[in-house]
Amino acid sequence: MAPGHVFWAIFYFACLCSASLANNAKVNFREKEKKILDQILGAGKYDARIRPSGINGTDGPAVVRVNIFVRSISKIDDVTMEYSVQLTFREQWLDERLKFDDIGGRLKYLTLTEANRVWMPDLFFSNEKEGHFHNIIMPNVYIRIFPYGSVLYSIRISLTLACPMNLKLYPLDRQVCSLRMASYGWTTADLVFLWKEGDPVQVVKNLHLPRFTLEKFLTDYCNSKTNTGEYSCLKVDLLFKREFSYYLIQIYIPCCMLVIVSWVSFWLDQGAVPARVSLGVTTLLTMATQTSGINASLPPVSYTKAIDVWTGVCLTFVFGALLEFALVNYASRSDMHRENMKKKRREMEQASLDAASDLLDTDSNATFAMKPLVRHPGDPMALEKLRQCEVHMQAPKRPSCCRSWLSKFPTSPFKKVPCLGRGQCSRSKRIDVISRITFPLVFALFNLVYWSTYLFREEEED
């Protein structure tokens, strides 16, 4: 071949190649997507009412793999026993009827926004109370169809779900709230839900709750059998731990302060009746108001909660301090009555002694007669003298430790001197002194038992 002919042949081949490349560069892939969608979803070619085949084209159940992304948890309500969550829900399954040519790997997937164009699993949330889709600015939903027939469905939804709670350890409790997803009409012979392998549940990193902490979550299966068959079910359990610092500041410390304030009454004078009564009544009403406010934020359950034990015992201590003053006031009046009776008796004895001395003075000039040293039976004067001798001859009793400690306090209401023996101390003052020690000790013992019991039960539940 002549050199000129070779040159023209090469030139012609180069022109053909450049034209082919230009044609390829001008390929409209959006137009290709439309043609492929019309081809696989056209009328008479695809029926969205028929479920896909099983694995490897068998007649087994269609397998749908599920994974969720928890975007936020807005609230956990103890009264209504529910919680609100916003999540991205994804399902993926294989539908061989939707296979298409990917144009040499250039077309990775097709995107749809209309879920009714393809077959969809009839999944529903079994413990849902309320829910809604997000449509701002456009509906937050898409469907991706991959060349080998795999379908990915993703949607953003907000749900309010039921969460039955056990409040026996409130506020030292942990709650497990579930998210249950099940098939509504397809039985396990036609449809099976499985968790996606690897990481089926994802939680946003900066998740913050006002009164709870999400400790962990667990995925599981919860297939249910009814009269109409067995249905596939998935569930994820969210374990929430209640933040105790809020309740320590808002409930426990104020209750402790009220109980301690009620003990101030023990250090006030017995005669300060208005101060002690007003202090006791004020702390009692404040404690009752605190208890009512706590119960108003909780459901009326039939069992006793840990917070009920705390508020009940604190209310009992405040009420006991008020009753203690009533007892002190009664004992004070009793002591006063007893002292008045002793005073009258001493006056009568003094009067009788004065009369006897006057009688002896009038008979001093009389002749002294010797009398035998014989005690006649029934002689009252002789009996009294004998009793006095027996009292002086008795060995003194050794005081007990408690009585010795109490004798250090000047408890006589009429004499500012320490108690010297039985019958000389004011019982009202003694009640105050004993209460100053008894009430704090019993309350400290209650705290020890309370915290050790409920914290131990919390560890057992873990």
PDB file of N, CA and C in Angstrom, residues 40-116:
ATOM      1  N   ILE A  40     -38.244  -1.157  33.775  1.00  0.00           N
ATOM      2  CA  ILE A  40     -38.455  -2.130  34.854  1.00  0.00           C
ATOM      3  C   ILE A  40     -39.751  -1.878  35.625  1.00  0.00           C
ATOM      4  N   LEU A  41     -40.276  -0.652  35.570  1.00  0.00           N
ATOM      5  CA  LEU A  41     -41.494  -0.333  36.323  1.00  0.00           C
ATOM      6  C   LEU A  41     -42.667   0.012  35.417  1.00  0.00           C
ATOM      7  N   GLY A  42     -42.533  -0.265  34.143  1.00  0.00           N
ATOM      8  CA  GLY A  42     -43.604   0.065  33.222  1.00  0.00           C
ATOM      9  C   GLY A  42     -44.851  -0.773  33.462  1.00  0.00           C
ATOM     10  N   ALA A  43     -45.939  -0.307  32.831  1.00  0.00           N
ATOM     11  CA  ALA A  43     -47.223  -1.006  32.982  1.00  0.00           C
ATOM     12  C   ALA A  43     -47.123  -2.410  32.398  1.00  0.00           C
ATOM     13  N   GLY A  44     -47.605  -3.373  33.171  1.00  0.00           N
ATOM     14  CA  GLY A  44     -47.578  -4.760  32.757  1.00  0.00           C
ATOM     15  C   GLY A  44     -46.250  -5.453  32.950  1.00  0.00           C
ATOM     16  N   LYS A  45     -45.233  -4.749  33.456  1.00  0.00           N
ATOM     17  CA  LYS A  45     -43.915  -5.358  33.669  1.00  0.00           C
ATOM     18  C   LYS A  45     -43.615  -5.608  35.150  1.00  0.00           C
ATOM     19  N   TYR A  46     -44.132  -4.743  36.036  1.00  0.00           N
ATOM     20  CA  TYR A  46     -43.857  -4.893  37.470  1.00  0.00           C
ATOM     21  C   TYR A  46     -45.153  -4.662  38.238  1.00  0.00           C
ATOM     22  N   ASP A  47     -45.425  -5.576  39.150  1.00  0.00           N
ATOM     23  CA  ASP A  47     -46.628  -5.469  39.979  1.00  0.00           C
ATOM     24  C   ASP A  47     -46.192  -5.303  41.440  1.00  0.00           C
ATOM     25  N   ALA A  48     -46.460  -4.104  42.012  1.00  0.00           N
ATOM     26  CA  ALA A  48     -46.037  -3.831  43.389  1.00  0.00           C
ATOM     27  C   ALA A  48     -46.844  -4.601  44.413  1.00  0.00           C
ATOM     28  N   ARG A  49     -47.895  -5.282  43.998  1.00  0.00           N
ATOM     29  CA  ARG A  49     -48.702  -6.051  44.944  1.00  0.00           C
ATOM     30  C   ARG A  49     -48.103  -7.418  45.247  1.00  0.00           C
ATOM     31  N   ILE A  50     -47.180  -7.877  44.425  1.00  0.00           N
ATOM     32  CA  ILE A  50     -46.593  -9.206  44.583  1.00  0.00           C
ATOM     33  C   ILE A  50     -45.256  -9.065  45.286  1.00  0.00           C
ATOM     34  N   ARG A  51     -45.079  -9.879  46.325  1.00  0.00           N
ATOM     35  CA  ARG A  51     -43.825  -9.822  47.072  1.00  0.00           C
ATOM     36  C   ARG A  51     -42.695 -10.425  46.272  1.00  0.00           C
ATOM     37  N   PRO A  52     -41.438 -10.060  46.577  1.00  0.00           N
ATOM     38  CA  PRO A  52     -40.292 -10.664  45.888  1.00  0.00           C
ATOM     39  C   PRO A  52     -40.134 -12.136  46.255  1.00  0.00           C
ATOM     40  N   SER A  53     -39.330 -12.803  45.466  1.00  0.00           N
ATOM     41  CA  SER A  53     -39.038 -14.209  45.745  1.00  0.00           C
ATOM     42  C   SER A  53     -38.099 -14.323  46.932  1.00  0.00           C
ATOM     43  N   GLY A  54     -37.917 -15.551  47.398  1.00  0.00           N
ATOM     44  CA  GLY A  54     -37.014 -15.786  48.506  1.00  0.00           C
ATOM     45  C   GLY A  54     -35.567 -15.742  48.073  1.00  0.00           C
ATOM     46  N   ILE A  55     -34.690 -16.226  48.953  1.00  0.00           N
ATOM     47  CA  ILE A  55     -33.263 -16.223  48.664  1.00  0.00           C
ATOM     48  C   ILE A  55     -32.983 -17.123  47.470  1.00  0.00           C
ATOM     49  N   ASN A  56     -32.145 -16.594  46.538  1.00  0.00           N
ATOM     50  CA  ASN A  56     -31.757 -17.318  45.328  1.00  0.00           C
ATOM     51  C   ASN A  56     -32.957 -17.654  44.452  1.00  0.00           C
ATOM     52  N   GLY A  57     -33.956 -16.798  44.482  1.00  0.00           N
ATOM     53  CA  GLY A  57     -35.106 -16.980  43.611  1.00  0.00           C
ATOM     54  C   GLY A  57     -36.036 -18.105  44.021  1.00  0.00           C
ATOM     55  N   THR A  58     -35.916 -18.612  45.242  1.00  0.00           N
ATOM     56  CA  THR A  58     -36.779 -19.695  45.696  1.00  0.00           C
ATOM     57  C   THR A  58     -38.144 -19.147  46.104  1.00  0.00           C
ATOM     58  N   ASP A  59     -39.006 -20.073  46.469  1.00  0.00           N
ATOM     59  CA  ASP A  59     -40.347 -19.677  46.909  1.00  0.00           C
ATOM     60  C   ASP A  59     -40.401 -19.435  48.416  1.00  0.00           C
ATOM     61  N   GLY A  60     -39.245 -19.300  49.051  1.00  0.00           N
ATOM     62  CA  GLY A  60     -39.211 -19.059  50.484  1.00  0.00           C
ATOM     63  C   GLY A  60     -39.611 -17.632  50.812  1.00  0.00           C
ATOM     64  N   PRO A  61     -39.565 -17.291  52.085  1.00  0.00           N
ATOM     65  CA  PRO A  61     -39.978 -15.940  52.489  1.00  0.00           C
ATOM     66  C   PRO A  61     -38.983 -14.880  52.023  1.00  0.00           C
ATOM     67  N   ALA A  62     -39.500 -13.697  51.745  1.00  0.00           N
ATOM     68  CA  ALA A  62     -38.637 -12.569  51.417  1.00  0.00           C
ATOM     69  C   ALA A  62     -37.941 -12.093  52.699  1.00  0.00           C
ATOM     70  N   VAL A  63     -36.658 -11.830  52.601  1.00  0.00           N
ATOM     71  CA  VAL A  63     -35.847 -11.435  53.750  1.00  0.00           C
ATOM     72  C   VAL A  63     -35.599  -9.934  53.672  1.00  0.00           C
ATOM     73  N   VAL A  64     -35.988  -9.237  54.743  1.00  0.00           N
ATOM     74  CA  VAL A  64     -35.801  -7.790  54.829  1.00  0.00           C
ATOM     75  C   VAL A  64     -34.877  -7.505  56.001  1.00  0.00           C
ATOM     76  N   ARG A  65     -33.783  -6.834  55.725  1.00  0.00           N
ATOM     77  CA  ARG A  65     -32.823  -6.484  56.778  1.00  0.00           C
ATOM     78  C   ARG A  65     -33.043  -5.027  57.188  1.00  0.00           C
ATOM     79  N   VAL A  66     -33.045  -4.821  58.528  1.00  0.00           N
ATOM     80  CA  VAL A  66     -33.438  -3.537  59.102  1.00  0.00           C
ATOM     81  C   VAL A  66     -32.280  -2.963  59.904  1.00  0.00           C
ATOM     82  N   ASN A  67     -32.109  -1.669  59.811  1.00  0.00           N
ATOM     83  CA  ASN A  67     -31.205  -0.945  60.718  1.00  0.00           C
ATOM     84  C   ASN A  67     -31.774   0.450  60.944  1.00  0.00           C
ATOM     85  N   ILE A  68     -31.496   1.024  62.106  1.00  0.00           N
ATOM     86  CA  ILE A  68     -32.039   2.331  62.479  1.00  0.00           C
ATOM     87  C   ILE A  68     -30.909   3.217  63.009  1.00  0.00           C
ATOM     88  N   PHE A  69     -31.134   4.503  62.864  1.00  0.00           N
ATOM     89  CA  PHE A  69     -30.207   5.510  63.384  1.00  0.00           C
ATOM     90  C   PHE A  69     -31.009   6.433  64.297  1.00  0.00           C
ATOM     91  N   VAL A  70     -30.710   6.409  65.597  1.00  0.00           N
ATOM     92  CA  VAL A  70     -31.437   7.215  66.575  1.00  0.00           C
ATOM     93  C   VAL A  70     -30.848   8.623  66.546  1.00  0.00           C
ATOM     94  N   ARG A  71     -31.664   9.580  66.079  1.00  0.00           N
ATOM     95  CA  ARG A  71     -31.208  10.963  65.976  1.00  0.00           C
ATOM     96  C   ARG A  71     -31.343  11.717  67.298  1.00  0.00           C
ATOM     97  N   SER A  72     -32.450  11.510  67.998  1.00  0.00           N
ATOM     98  CA  SER A  72     -32.660  12.220  69.256  1.00  0.00           C
ATOM     99  C   SER A  72     -33.732  11.509  70.058  1.00  0.00           C
ATOM    100  N   ILE A  73     -33.679  11.702  71.376  1.00  0.00           N
ATOM    101  CA  ILE A  73     -34.721  11.244  72.304  1.00  0.00           C
ATOM    102  C   ILE A  73     -35.122  12.481  73.097  1.00  0.00           C
ATOM    103  N   SER A  74     -36.322  12.984  72.832  1.00  0.00           N
ATOM    104  CA  SER A  74     -36.709  14.285  73.379  1.00  0.00           C
ATOM    105  C   SER A  74     -37.143  14.210  74.833  1.00  0.00           C
ATOM    106  N   LYS A  75     -37.913  13.216  75.209  1.00  0.00           N
ATOM    107  CA  LYS A  75     -38.399  13.164  76.584  1.00  0.00           C
ATOM    108  C   LYS A  75     -38.719  11.724  76.972  1.00  0.00           C
ATOM    109  N   ILE A  76     -38.676  11.499  78.292  1.00  0.00           N
ATOM    110  CA  ILE A  76     -39.113  10.235  78.882  1.00  0.00           C
ATOM    111  C   ILE A  76     -40.068  10.612  80.000  1.00  0.00           C
ATOM    112  N   ASP A  77     -41.346  10.357  79.804  1.00  0.00           N
ATOM    113  CA  ASP A  77     -42.394  10.811  80.717  1.00  0.00           C
ATOM    114  C   ASP A  77     -42.741   9.695  81.693  1.00  0.00           C
ATOM    115  N   ASP A  78     -42.575   9.985  83.025  1.00  0.00           N
ATOM    116  CA  ASP A  78     -42.892   8.980  84.039  1.00  0.00           C
ATOM    117  C   ASP A  78     -44.398   8.861  84.280  1.00  0.00           C
ATOM    118  N   VAL A  79     -45.128   9.946  84.097  1.00  0.00           N
ATOM    119  CA  VAL A  79     -46.567   9.933  84.395  1.00  0.00           C
ATOM    120  C   VAL A  79     -47.321   9.114  83.359  1.00  0.00           C
ATOM    121  N   THR A  80     -47.107   9.408  82.075  1.00  0.00           N
ATOM    122  CA  THR A  80     -47.789   8.678  81.007  1.00  0.00           C
ATOM    123  C   THR A  80     -47.041   7.422  80.586  1.00  0.00           C
ATOM    124  N   MET A  81     -45.835   7.229  81.117  1.00  0.00           N
ATOM    125  CA  MET A  81     -45.012   6.061  80.797  1.00  0.00           C
ATOM    126  C   MET A  81     -44.836   5.916  79.287  1.00  0.00           C
ATOM    127  N   GLU A  82     -44.192   6.916  78.703  1.00  0.00           N
ATOM    128  CA  GLU A  82     -43.916   6.921  77.279  1.00  0.00           C
ATOM    129  C   GLU A  82     -42.647   7.721  77.027  1.00  0.00           C
ATOM    130  N   TYR A  83     -42.091   7.565  75.835  1.00  0.00           N
ATOM    131  CA  TYR A  83     -40.916   8.331  75.453  1.00  0.00           C
ATOM    132  C   TYR A  83     -41.020   8.668  73.973  1.00  0.00           C
ATOM    133  N   SER A  84     -40.388   9.768  73.591  1.00  0.00           N
ATOM    134  CA  SER A  84     -40.422  10.256  72.212  1.00  0.00           C
ATOM    135  C   SER A  84     -39.033  10.124  71.610  1.00  0.00           C
ATOM    136  N   VAL A  85     -38.994   9.647  70.373  1.00  0.00           N
ATOM    137  CA  VAL A  85     -37.724   9.408  69.702  1.00  0.00           C
ATOM    138  C   VAL A  85     -37.857   9.799  68.233  1.00  0.00           C
ATOM    139  N   GLN A  86     -36.791  10.347  67.699  1.00  0.00           N
ATOM    140  CA  GLN A  86     -36.716  10.645  66.266  1.00  0.00           C
ATOM    141  C   GLN A  86     -35.604   9.795  65.677  1.00  0.00           C
ATOM    142  N   LEU A  87     -35.909   9.083  64.604  1.00  0.00           N
ATOM    143  CA  LEU A  87     -34.941   8.151  64.055  1.00  0.00           C
ATOM    144  C   LEU A  87     -35.035   8.095  62.541  1.00  0.00           C
ATOM    145  N   THR A  88     -33.943   7.642  61.944  1.00  0.00           N
ATOM    146  CA  THR A  88     -33.901   7.306  60.523  1.00  0.00           C
ATOM    147  C   THR A  88     -34.041   5.799  60.400  1.00  0.00           C
ATOM    148  N   PHE A  89     -35.095   5.375  59.735  1.00  0.00           N
ATOM    149  CA  PHE A  89     -35.427   3.955  59.635  1.00  0.00           C
ATOM    150  C   PHE A  89     -35.085   3.461  58.234  1.00  0.00           C
ATOM    151  N   ARG A  90     -34.354   2.353  58.177  1.00  0.00           N
ATOM    152  CA  ARG A  90     -33.913   1.811  56.889  1.00  0.00           C
ATOM    153  C   ARG A  90     -34.272   0.338  56.774  1.00  0.00           C
ATOM    154  N   GLU A  91     -34.707  -0.029  55.554  1.00  0.00           N
ATOM    155  CA  GLU A  91     -34.972  -1.430  55.211  1.00  0.00           C
ATOM    156  C   GLU A  91     -34.274  -1.745  53.890  1.00  0.00           C
ATOM    157  N   GLN A  92     -33.809  -2.970  53.774  1.00  0.00           N
ATOM    158  CA  GLN A  92     -33.131  -3.389  52.547  1.00  0.00           C
ATOM    159  C   GLN A  92     -33.515  -4.819  52.236  1.00  0.00           C
ATOM    160  N   TRP A  93     -33.877  -5.055  50.969  1.00  0.00           N
ATOM    161  CA  TRP A  93     -34.266  -6.391  50.530  1.00  0.00           C
ATOM    162  C   TRP A  93     -33.881  -6.558  49.062  1.00  0.00           C
ATOM    163  N   LEU A  94     -33.995  -7.778  48.574  1.00  0.00           N
ATOM    164  CA  LEU A  94     -33.613  -8.116  47.201  1.00  0.00           C
ATOM    165  C   LEU A  94     -34.862  -8.425  46.394  1.00  0.00           C
ATOM    166  N   ASP A  95     -35.024  -7.682  45.281  1.00  0.00           N
ATOM    167  CA  ASP A  95     -36.138  -7.914  44.363  1.00  0.00           C
ATOM    168  C   ASP A  95     -35.544  -8.086  42.972  1.00  0.00           C
ATOM    169  N   GLU A  96     -35.429  -9.354  42.536  1.00  0.00           N
ATOM    170  CA  GLU A  96     -34.744  -9.644  41.280  1.00  0.00           C
ATOM    171  C   GLU A  96     -35.469  -9.082  40.074  1.00  0.00           C
ATOM    172  N   ARG A  97     -36.707  -8.700  40.213  1.00  0.00           N
ATOM    173  CA  ARG A  97     -37.443  -8.122  39.098  1.00  0.00           C
ATOM    174  C   ARG A  97     -36.941  -6.722  38.748  1.00  0.00           C
ATOM    175  N   LEU A  98     -36.146  -6.103  39.637  1.00  0.00           N
ATOM    176  CA  LEU A  98     -35.693  -4.738  39.436  1.00  0.00           C
ATOM    177  C   LEU A  98     -34.246  -4.658  38.948  1.00  0.00           C
ATOM    178  N   LYS A  99     -33.679  -5.774  38.444  1.00  0.00           N
ATOM    179  CA  LYS A  99     -32.319  -5.733  37.913  1.00  0.00           C
ATOM    180  C   LYS A  99     -32.267  -4.889  36.643  1.00  0.00           C
ATOM    181  N   PHE A 100     -31.129  -4.195  36.447  1.00  0.00           N
ATOM    182  CA  PHE A 100     -30.960  -3.370  35.252  1.00  0.00           C
ATOM    183  C   PHE A 100     -29.479  -3.284  34.917  1.00  0.00           C
ATOM    184  N   ASP A 101     -29.222  -2.783  33.707  1.00  0.00           N
ATOM    185  CA  ASP A 101     -27.852  -2.620  33.209  1.00  0.00           C
ATOM    186  C   ASP A 101     -27.266  -1.327  33.770  1.00  0.00           C
ATOM    187  N   ASP A 102     -26.107  -1.424  34.393  1.00  0.00           N
ATOM    188  CA  ASP A 102     -25.493  -0.255  35.024  1.00  0.00           C
ATOM    189  C   ASP A 102     -24.572   0.515  34.090  1.00  0.00           C
ATOM    190  N   ILE A 103     -24.601   0.216  32.818  1.00  0.00           N
ATOM    191  CA  ILE A 103     -23.812   0.922  31.789  1.00  0.00           C
ATOM    192  C   ILE A 103     -22.331   0.888  32.167  1.00  0.00           C
ATOM    193  N   GLY A 104     -21.854  -0.274  32.336  1.00  0.00           N
ATOM    194  CA  GLY A 104     -20.431  -0.441  32.622  1.00  0.00           C
ATOM    195  C   GLY A 104     -20.015   0.128  33.964  1.00  0.00           C
ATOM    196  N   GLY A 105     -20.885   0.095  34.949  1.00  0.00           N
ATOM    197  CA  GLY A 105     -20.557   0.583  36.275  1.00  0.00           C
ATOM    198  C   GLY A 105     -20.741   2.071  36.460  1.00  0.00           C
ATOM    199  N   ARG A 106     -21.214   2.774  35.406  1.00  0.00           N
ATOM    200  CA  ARG A 106     -21.385   4.211  35.511  1.00  0.00           C
ATOM    201  C   ARG A 106     -22.662   4.588  36.253  1.00  0.00           C
ATOM    202  N   LEU A 107     -23.642   3.737  36.259  1.00  0.00           N
ATOM    203  CA  LEU A 107     -24.910   4.021  36.931  1.00  0.00           C
ATOM    204  C   LEU A 107     -24.965   3.178  38.211  1.00  0.00           C
ATOM    205  N   LYS A 108     -24.686   3.801  39.341  1.00  0.00           N
ATOM    206  CA  LYS A 108     -24.565   3.048  40.600  1.00  0.00           C
ATOM    207  C   LYS A 108     -25.930   2.629  41.154  1.00  0.00           C
ATOM    208  N   TYR A 109     -26.895   3.516  41.100  1.00  0.00           N
ATOM    209  CA  TYR A 109     -28.232   3.170  41.597  1.00  0.00           C
ATOM    210  C   TYR A 109     -29.242   4.169  41.053  1.00  0.00           C
ATOM    211  N   LEU A 110     -30.516   3.757  41.115  1.00  0.00           N
ATOM    212  CA  LEU A 110     -31.632   4.614  40.745  1.00  0.00           C
ATOM    213  C   LEU A 110     -32.320   5.096  42.019  1.00  0.00           C
ATOM    214  N   THR A 111     -32.791   6.342  41.989  1.00  0.00           N
ATOM    215  CA  THR A 111     -33.415   6.926  43.162  1.00  0.00           C
ATOM    216  C   THR A 111     -34.875   7.232  42.873  1.00  0.00           C
ATOM    217  N   LEU A 112     -35.740   6.797  43.818  1.00  0.00           N
ATOM    218  CA  LEU A 112     -37.170   7.079  43.744  1.00  0.00           C
ATOM    219  C   LEU A 112     -37.593   7.817  45.011  1.00  0.00           C
ATOM    220  N   THR A 113     -38.665   8.590  44.909  1.00  0.00           N
ATOM    221  CA  THR A 113     -39.253   9.252  46.081  1.00  0.00           C
ATOM    222  C   THR A 113     -40.689   8.812  46.314  1.00  0.00           C
ATOM    223  N   GLU A 114     -41.184   7.931  45.480  1.00  0.00           N
ATOM    224  CA  GLU A 114     -42.552   7.416  45.614  1.00  0.00           C
ATOM    225  C   GLU A 114     -42.471   5.964  46.034  1.00  0.00           C
ATOM    226  N   ALA A 115     -42.861   5.705  47.289  1.00  0.00           N
ATOM    227  CA  ALA A 115     -42.730   4.348  47.815  1.00  0.00           C
ATOM    228  C   ALA A 115     -43.743   3.391  47.203  1.00  0.00           C
ATOM    229  N   ASN A 116     -44.842   3.910  46.624  1.00  0.00           N
ATOM    230  CA  ASN A 116     -45.876   3.020  46.094  1.00  0.00           C
ATOM    231  C   ASN A 116     -45.533   2.450  44.728  1.00  0.00           C
TER     232      ASN A 116
END
